[in-house]
Short mmCIF file of C-alpha atoms and ligand atoms in Angstrom, two decimals:
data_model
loop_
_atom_site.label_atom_id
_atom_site.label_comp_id
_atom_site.label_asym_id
_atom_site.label_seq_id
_atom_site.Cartn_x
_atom_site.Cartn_y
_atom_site.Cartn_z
CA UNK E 1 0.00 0.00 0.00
CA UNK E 2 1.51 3.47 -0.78
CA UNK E 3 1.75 6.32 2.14
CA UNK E 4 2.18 9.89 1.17
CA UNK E 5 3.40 12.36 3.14
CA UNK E 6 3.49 16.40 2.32
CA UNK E 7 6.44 18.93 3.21
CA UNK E 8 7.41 16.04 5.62
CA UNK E 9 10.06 16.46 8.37
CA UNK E 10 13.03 14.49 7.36
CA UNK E 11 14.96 14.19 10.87
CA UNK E 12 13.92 10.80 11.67
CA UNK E 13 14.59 9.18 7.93
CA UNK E 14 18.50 10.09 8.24
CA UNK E 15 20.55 8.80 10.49
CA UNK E 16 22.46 12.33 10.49
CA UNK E 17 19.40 13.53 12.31
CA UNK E 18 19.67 16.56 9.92
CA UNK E 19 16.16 18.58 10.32
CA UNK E 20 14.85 19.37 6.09
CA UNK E 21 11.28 19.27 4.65
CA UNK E 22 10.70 16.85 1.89
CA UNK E 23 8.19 18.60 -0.79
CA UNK E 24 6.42 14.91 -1.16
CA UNK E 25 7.53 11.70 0.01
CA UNK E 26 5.66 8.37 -0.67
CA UNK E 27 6.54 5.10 0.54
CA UNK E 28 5.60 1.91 -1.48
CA UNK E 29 5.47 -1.59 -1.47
CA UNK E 30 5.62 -3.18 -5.10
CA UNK E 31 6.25 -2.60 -8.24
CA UNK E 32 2.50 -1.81 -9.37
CA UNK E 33 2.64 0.75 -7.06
CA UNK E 34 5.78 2.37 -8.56
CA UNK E 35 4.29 2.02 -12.08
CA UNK E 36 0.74 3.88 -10.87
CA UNK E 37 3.06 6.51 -8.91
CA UNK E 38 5.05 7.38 -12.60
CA UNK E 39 2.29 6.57 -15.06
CA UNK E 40 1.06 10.21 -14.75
CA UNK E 41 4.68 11.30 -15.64
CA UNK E 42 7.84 11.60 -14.25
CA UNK E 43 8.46 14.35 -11.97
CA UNK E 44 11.11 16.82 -12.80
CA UNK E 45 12.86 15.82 -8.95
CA UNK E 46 12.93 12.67 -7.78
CA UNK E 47 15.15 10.27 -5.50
CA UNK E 48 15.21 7.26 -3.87
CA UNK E 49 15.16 7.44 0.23
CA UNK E 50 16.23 4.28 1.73
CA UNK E 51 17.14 3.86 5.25
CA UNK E 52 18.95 7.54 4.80
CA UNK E 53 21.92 6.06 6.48
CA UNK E 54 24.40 7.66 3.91
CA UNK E 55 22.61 11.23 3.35
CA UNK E 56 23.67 13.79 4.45
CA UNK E 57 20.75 16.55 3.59
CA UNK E 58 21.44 20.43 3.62
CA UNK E 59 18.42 21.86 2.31
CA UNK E 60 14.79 20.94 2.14
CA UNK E 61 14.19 18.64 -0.95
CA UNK E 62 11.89 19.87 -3.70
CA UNK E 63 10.53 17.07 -5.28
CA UNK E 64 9.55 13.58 -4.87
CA UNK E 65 11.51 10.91 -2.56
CA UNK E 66 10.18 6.98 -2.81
CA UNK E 67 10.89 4.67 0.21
CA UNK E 68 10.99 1.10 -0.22
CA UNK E 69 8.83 -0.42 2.61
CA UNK E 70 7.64 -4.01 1.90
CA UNK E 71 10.10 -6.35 4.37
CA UNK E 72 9.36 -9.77 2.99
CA UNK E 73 12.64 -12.46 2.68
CA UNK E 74 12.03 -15.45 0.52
CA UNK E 75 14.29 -18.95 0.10
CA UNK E 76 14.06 -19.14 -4.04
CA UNK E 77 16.59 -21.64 -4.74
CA UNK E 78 18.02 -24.56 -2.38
CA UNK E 79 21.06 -27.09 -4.10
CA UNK E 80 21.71 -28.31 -0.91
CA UNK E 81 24.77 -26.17 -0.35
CA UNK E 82 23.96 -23.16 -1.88
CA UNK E 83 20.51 -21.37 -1.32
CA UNK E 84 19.37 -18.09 -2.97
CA UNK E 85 17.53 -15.59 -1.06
CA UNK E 86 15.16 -12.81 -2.60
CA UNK E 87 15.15 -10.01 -0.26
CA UNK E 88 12.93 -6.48 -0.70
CA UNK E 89 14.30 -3.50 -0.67
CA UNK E 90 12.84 -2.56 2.34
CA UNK E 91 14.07 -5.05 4.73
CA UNK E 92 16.69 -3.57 7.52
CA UNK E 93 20.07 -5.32 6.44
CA UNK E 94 21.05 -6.26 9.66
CA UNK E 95 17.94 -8.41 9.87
CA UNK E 96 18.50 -9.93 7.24
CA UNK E 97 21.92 -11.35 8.81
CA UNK E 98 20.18 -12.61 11.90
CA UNK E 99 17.99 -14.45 9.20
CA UNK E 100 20.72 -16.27 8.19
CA UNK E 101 22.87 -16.54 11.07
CA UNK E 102 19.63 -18.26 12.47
CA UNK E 103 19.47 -20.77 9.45
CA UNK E 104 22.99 -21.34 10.32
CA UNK E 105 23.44 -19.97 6.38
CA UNK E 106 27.17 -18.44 5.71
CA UNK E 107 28.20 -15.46 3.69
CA UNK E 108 27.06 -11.57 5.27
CA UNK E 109 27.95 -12.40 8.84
CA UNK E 110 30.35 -10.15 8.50
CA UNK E 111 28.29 -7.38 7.50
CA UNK E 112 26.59 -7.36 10.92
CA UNK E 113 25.14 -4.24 12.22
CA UNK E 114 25.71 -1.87 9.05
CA UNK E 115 22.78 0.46 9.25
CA UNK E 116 20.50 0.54 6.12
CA UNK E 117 18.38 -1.43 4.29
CA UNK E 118 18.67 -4.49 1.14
CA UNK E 119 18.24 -2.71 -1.09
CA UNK E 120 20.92 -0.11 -0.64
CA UNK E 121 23.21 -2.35 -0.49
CA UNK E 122 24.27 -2.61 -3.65
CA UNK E 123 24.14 1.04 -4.33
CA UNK E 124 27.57 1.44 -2.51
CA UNK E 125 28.36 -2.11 -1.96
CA UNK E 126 28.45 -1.88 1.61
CA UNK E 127 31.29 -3.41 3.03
CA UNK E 128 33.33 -4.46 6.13
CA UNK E 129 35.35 -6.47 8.36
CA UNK E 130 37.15 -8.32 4.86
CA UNK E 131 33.47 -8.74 3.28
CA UNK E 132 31.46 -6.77 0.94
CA UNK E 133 28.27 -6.83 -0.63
CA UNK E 134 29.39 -7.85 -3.45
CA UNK E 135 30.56 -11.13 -2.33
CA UNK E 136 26.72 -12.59 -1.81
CA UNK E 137 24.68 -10.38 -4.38
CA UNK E 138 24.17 -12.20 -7.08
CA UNK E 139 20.84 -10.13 -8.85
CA UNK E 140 19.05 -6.66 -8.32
CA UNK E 141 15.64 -6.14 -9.29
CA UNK E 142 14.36 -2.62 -10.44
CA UNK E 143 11.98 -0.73 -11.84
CA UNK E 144 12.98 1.05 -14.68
CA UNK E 145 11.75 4.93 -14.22
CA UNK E 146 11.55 5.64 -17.86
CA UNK E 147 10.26 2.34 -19.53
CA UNK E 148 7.89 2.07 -16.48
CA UNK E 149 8.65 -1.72 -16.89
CA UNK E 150 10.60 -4.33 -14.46
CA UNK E 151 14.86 -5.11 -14.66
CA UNK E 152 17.00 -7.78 -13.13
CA UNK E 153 20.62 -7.43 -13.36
CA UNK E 154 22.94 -9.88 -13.05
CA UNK E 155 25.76 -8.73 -10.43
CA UNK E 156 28.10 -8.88 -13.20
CA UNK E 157 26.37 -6.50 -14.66
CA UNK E 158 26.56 -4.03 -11.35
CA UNK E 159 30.05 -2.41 -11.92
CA UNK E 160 30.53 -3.09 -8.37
CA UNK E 161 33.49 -1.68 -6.78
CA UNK E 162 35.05 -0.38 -3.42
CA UNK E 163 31.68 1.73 -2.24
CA UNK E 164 30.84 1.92 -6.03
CA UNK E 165 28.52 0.42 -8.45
CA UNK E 166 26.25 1.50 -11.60
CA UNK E 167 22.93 2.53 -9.40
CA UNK E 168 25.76 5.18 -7.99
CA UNK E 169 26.22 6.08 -11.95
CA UNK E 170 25.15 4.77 -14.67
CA UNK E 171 21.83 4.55 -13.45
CA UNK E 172 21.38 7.22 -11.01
CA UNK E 173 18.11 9.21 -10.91
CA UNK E 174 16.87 6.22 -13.80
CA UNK E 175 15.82 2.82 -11.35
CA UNK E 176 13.97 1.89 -8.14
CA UNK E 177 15.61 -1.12 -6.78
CA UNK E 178 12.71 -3.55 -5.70
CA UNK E 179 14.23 -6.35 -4.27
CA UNK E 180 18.01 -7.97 -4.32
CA UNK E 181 18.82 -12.02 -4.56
CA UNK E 182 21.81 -13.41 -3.00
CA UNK E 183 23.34 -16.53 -2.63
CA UNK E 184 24.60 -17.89 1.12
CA UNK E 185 26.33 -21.69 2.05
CA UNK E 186 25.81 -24.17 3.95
CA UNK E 187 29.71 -24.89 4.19
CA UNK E 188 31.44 -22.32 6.59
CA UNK E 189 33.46 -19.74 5.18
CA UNK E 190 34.57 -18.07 8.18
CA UNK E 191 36.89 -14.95 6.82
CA UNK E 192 38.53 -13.77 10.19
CA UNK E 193 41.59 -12.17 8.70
CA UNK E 194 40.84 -8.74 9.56
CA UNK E 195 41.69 -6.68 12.38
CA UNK E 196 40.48 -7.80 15.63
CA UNK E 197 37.49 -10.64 14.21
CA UNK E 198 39.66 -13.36 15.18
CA UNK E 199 40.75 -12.49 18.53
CA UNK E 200 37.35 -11.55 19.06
CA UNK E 201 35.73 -14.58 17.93
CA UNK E 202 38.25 -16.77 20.05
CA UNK E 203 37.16 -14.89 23.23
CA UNK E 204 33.83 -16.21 22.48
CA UNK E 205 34.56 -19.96 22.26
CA UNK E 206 35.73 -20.15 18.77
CA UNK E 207 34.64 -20.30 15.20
CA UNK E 208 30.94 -20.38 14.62
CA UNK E 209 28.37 -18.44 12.76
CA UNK E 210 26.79 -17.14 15.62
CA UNK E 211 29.81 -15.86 17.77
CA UNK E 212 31.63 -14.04 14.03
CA UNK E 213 28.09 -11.91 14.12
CA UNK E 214 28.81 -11.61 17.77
CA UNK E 215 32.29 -10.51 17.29
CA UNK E 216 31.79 -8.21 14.47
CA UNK E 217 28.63 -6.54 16.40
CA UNK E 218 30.95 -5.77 19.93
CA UNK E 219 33.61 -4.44 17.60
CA UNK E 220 31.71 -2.13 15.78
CA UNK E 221 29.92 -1.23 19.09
CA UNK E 222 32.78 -0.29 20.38
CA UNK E 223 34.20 2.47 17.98
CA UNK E 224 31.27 3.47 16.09
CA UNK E 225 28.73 5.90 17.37
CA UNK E 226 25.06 4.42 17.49
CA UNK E 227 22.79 6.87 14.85
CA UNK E 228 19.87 6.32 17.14
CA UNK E 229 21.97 8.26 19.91
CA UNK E 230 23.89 10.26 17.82
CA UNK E 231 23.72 11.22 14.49
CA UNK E 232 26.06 10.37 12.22
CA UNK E 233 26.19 8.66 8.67
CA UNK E 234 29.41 5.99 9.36
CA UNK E 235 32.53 6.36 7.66
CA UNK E 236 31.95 9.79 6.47
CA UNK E 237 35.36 9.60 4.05
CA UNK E 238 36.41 7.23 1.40
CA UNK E 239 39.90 5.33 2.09
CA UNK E 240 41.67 7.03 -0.74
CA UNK E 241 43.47 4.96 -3.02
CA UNK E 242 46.40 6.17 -4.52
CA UNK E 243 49.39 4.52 -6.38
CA UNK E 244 51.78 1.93 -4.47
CA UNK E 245 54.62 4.69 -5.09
CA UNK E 246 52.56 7.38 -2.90
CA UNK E 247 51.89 4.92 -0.45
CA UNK E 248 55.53 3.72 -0.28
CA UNK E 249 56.92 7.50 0.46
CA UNK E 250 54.54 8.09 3.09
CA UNK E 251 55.38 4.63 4.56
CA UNK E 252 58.76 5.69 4.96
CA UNK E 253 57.87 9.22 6.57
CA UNK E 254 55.09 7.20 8.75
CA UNK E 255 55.67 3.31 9.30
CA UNK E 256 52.93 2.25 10.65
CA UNK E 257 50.76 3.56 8.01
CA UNK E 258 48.10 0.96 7.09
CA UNK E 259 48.34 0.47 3.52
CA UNK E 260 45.39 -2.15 1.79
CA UNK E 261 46.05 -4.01 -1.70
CA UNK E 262 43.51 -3.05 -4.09
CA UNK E 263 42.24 -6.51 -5.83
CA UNK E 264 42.86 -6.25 -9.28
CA UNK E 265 45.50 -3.44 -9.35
CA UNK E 266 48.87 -4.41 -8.39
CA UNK E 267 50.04 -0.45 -9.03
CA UNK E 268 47.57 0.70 -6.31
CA UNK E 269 47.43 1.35 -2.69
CA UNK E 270 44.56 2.17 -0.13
CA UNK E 271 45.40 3.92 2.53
CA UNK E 272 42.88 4.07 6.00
CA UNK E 273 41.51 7.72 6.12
CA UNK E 274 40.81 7.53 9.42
CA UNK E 275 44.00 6.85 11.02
CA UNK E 276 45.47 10.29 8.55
CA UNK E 277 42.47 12.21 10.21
CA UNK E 278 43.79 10.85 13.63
CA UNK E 279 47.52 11.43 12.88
CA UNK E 280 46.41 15.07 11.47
CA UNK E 281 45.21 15.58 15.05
CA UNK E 282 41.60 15.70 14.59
CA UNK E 283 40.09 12.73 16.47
CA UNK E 284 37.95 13.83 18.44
CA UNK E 285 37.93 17.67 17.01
CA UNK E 286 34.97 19.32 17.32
CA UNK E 287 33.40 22.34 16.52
CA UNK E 288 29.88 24.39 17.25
CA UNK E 289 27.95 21.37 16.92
CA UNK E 290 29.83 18.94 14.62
CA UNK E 291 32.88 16.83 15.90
CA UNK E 292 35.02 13.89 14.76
CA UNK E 293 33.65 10.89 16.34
CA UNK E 294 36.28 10.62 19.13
CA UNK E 295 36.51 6.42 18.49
CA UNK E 296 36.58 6.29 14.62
CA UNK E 297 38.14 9.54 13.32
CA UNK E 298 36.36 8.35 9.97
CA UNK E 299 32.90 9.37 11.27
CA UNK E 300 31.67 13.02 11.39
CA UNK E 301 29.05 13.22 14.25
CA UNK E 302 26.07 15.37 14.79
CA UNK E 303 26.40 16.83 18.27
CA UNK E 304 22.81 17.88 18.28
CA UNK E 305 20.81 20.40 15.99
CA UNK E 306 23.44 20.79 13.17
CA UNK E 307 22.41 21.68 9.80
CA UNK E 308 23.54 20.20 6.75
CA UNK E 309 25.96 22.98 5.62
CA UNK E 310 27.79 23.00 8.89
CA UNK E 311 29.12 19.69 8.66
CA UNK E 312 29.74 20.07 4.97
CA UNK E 313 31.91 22.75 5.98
CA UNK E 314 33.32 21.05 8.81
CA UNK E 315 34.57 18.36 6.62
CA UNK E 316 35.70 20.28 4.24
CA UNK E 317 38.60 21.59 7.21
CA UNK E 318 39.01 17.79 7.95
CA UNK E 319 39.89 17.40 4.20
CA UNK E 320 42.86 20.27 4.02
CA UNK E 321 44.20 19.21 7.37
CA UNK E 322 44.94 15.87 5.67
CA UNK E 323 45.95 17.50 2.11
CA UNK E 324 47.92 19.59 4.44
CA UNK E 325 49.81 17.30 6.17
CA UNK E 326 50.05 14.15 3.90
CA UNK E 327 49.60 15.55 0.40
CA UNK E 328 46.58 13.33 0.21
CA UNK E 329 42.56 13.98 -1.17
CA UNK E 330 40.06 12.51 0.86
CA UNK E 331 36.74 12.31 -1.20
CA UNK E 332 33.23 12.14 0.78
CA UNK E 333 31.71 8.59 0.95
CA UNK E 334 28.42 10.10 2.08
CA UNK E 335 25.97 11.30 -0.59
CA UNK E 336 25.25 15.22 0.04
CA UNK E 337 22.12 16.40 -1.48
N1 EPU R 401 42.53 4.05 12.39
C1 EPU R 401 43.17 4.93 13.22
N2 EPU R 401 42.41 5.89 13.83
C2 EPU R 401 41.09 6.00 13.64
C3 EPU R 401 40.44 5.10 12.79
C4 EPU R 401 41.18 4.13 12.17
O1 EPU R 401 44.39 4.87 13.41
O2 EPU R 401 40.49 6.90 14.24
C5 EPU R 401 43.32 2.96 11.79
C6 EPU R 401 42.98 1.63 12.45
O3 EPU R 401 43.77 1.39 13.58
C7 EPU R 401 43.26 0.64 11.35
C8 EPU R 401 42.90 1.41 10.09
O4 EPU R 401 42.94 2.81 10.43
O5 EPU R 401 44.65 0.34 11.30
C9 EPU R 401 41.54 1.04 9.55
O6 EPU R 401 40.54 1.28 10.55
P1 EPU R 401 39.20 0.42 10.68
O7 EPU R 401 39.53 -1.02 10.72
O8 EPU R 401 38.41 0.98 11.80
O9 EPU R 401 38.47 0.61 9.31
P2 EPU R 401 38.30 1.84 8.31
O10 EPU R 401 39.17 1.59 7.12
O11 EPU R 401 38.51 3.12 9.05
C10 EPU R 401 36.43 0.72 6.90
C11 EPU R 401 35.04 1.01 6.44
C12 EPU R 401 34.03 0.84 7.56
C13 EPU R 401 34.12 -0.59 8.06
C14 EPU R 401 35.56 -0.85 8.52
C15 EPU R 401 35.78 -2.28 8.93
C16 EPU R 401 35.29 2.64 4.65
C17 EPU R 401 35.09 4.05 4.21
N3 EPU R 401 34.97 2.37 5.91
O12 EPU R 401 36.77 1.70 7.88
O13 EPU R 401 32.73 1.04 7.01
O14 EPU R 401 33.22 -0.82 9.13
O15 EPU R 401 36.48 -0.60 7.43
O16 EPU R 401 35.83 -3.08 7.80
O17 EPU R 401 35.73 1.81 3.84
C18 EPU R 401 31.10 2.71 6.58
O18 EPU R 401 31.35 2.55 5.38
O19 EPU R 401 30.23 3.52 6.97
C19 EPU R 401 31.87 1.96 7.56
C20 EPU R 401 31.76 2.17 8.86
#
């Protein structure tokens, strides 16, 4: 069933608790509904408004925002090892992990506790702990704005990337993702190799499905702020990747710079912009009512009441400290409309 709301308050659909008016916002459940909502025509403004866990607003938004809110998650496809799940759009990821961790199915565990929902997911690929998106999607449903007709992509087909993909391109302002399918296994695949997940995991007994999810959730617990207590968006910054012969001459100005391989690119380097934002001195930095999250210098936090433009221009001081002191760009990861 659609809802429509008018000049809406937008404060509790981000998780940057940033106070703007939507002109029109309507939230649907299928795909009919989406054709009957564009059948009259397509409005000159329009976005998609997921979970608004990646948004950071600074001014009211003229036009028309659709939110995905049917929540259903359906076995399609069971080869005894492998089993496809269709997911909506509108279903909170982290759910969707305790639906598998429950089924004892391996695969997103590591992607406990990212805010959001399905069917953002793709959109930037979400990723963490050694584990993206990428790794389970295997199709993305749509609706197509202009055809007014249905699409299912395969993931090979997605461009996906570190925190990119085609919705972010491509076809941005063109599609409504409906649902997603992905695959999980019956055969553990515990991937542990990253920071602190195997320590963690030990001090909980050992390697299981249930205590990785446990793991993963007290680590991120622990450094990154909760959006239902204080606003914030999550890693606010890319890690900028640069080539290996950057990241070599800072390595030998700073040696314990953490420096990533980049799968697929041998000549490239990524480099953690949160520990440059803490070595530039600004953990913890804050300012009128924006600060660096004092845990996770990757996070910008809403100390209550900021607008929009104020952290936009709060990062934008984070950024030159950094291109001060390392030479180094840090783009935005969060989308600023
Ligand atoms: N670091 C510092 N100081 C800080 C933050 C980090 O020195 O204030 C160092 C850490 O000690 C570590 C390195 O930087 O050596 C990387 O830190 P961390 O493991 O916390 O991860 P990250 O690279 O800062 C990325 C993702 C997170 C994801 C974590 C874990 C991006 C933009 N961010 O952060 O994703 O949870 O890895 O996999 O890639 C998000 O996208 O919103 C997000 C939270």
């Amino acid at each position: 069933m659609i809802r429509e709301f008018h000049r809406t308050d937008l404060r509790d659909r981000n998780s940057f608790g940033i106070a703007q008016r939507a002109e029109r916002l309507v939230e649907f459940e299928t795909a009919e509904e989406l054709r009957a909502l564009f059948a009259a025509g397509v409005p000159d403004r329009w976005a998609v408004l997921s979970g608004g866990n990646n948004i950071l607003f600074t001014r009211d938004y003229e036009g028309l925002l659709v939110t995905p809110v049917r929540r259903e998650i359906r076995p399609v496809g069971d080869d005894g090892e492998e089993v496809r799940i269709r997911v909506d759009a509108g279903v909170e990821w982290d759910d969707l992990v305790e639906w598998a961790v429950e089924r004892d199915l391996w695969g997103i565990e590591n992607l406990s506790l990212i805010p959001g929902k399905a069917g953002a997911a793709p959109v930037q690929n979400i990723g963490a702990y050694g584990c993206e998106a990428k790794d389970a999607i295997r199709r993305v449903e749509m609706f197509c704005v202009e055809t007014g007709t249905m699409l299912t992509l395969d993931a090979a087909h997605c461009g996906f990337g570190y925190r990119e993909s085609i919705f972010k391109h491509e076809l941005r302002g063109r599609v409504i993702i409906t649902a997603i399918e992905i695959a999980l296994h019956r055969t553990p695949s515990p991937r542990l190799g990253y920071g602190d997940v195997e320590r963690e995991v030990e001090a909980r007994g050992g390697v299981t499905l249930r205590n990785i999810r446990e793991a993963i959730c007290a680590i991120r617990r622990a450094k990154l702020p909760d959006p239902t207590v204080t606003g914030n968006a999550g890693s606010f910054f890319k890690n900028p990747v640069v080539d290996r012969d950057t990241a070599e001459r800072l390595r030998v100005e700073y040696p314990d710079l953490p420096v990533y391989p980049v799968a697929g690119h041998p000549d490239r380097a990524k480099l953690a912009a949160g520990w440059l934002i803490d070595r530039a001195g600004m953990k913890g930095y804050r300012e009128g009512r924006v600060g660096v999250h004092e845990r996770q210098a990757l996070v910008l936090v809403n100390l209550g009441g900021a607008t929009g433009s104020e952290v936009i221009g709060f990062a934008r001081k984070v950024q030159e400290r950094v291109r001060e002191q390392f030479g180094i760009a840090i783009d935005t990861e969060v989308n600023i409309w």
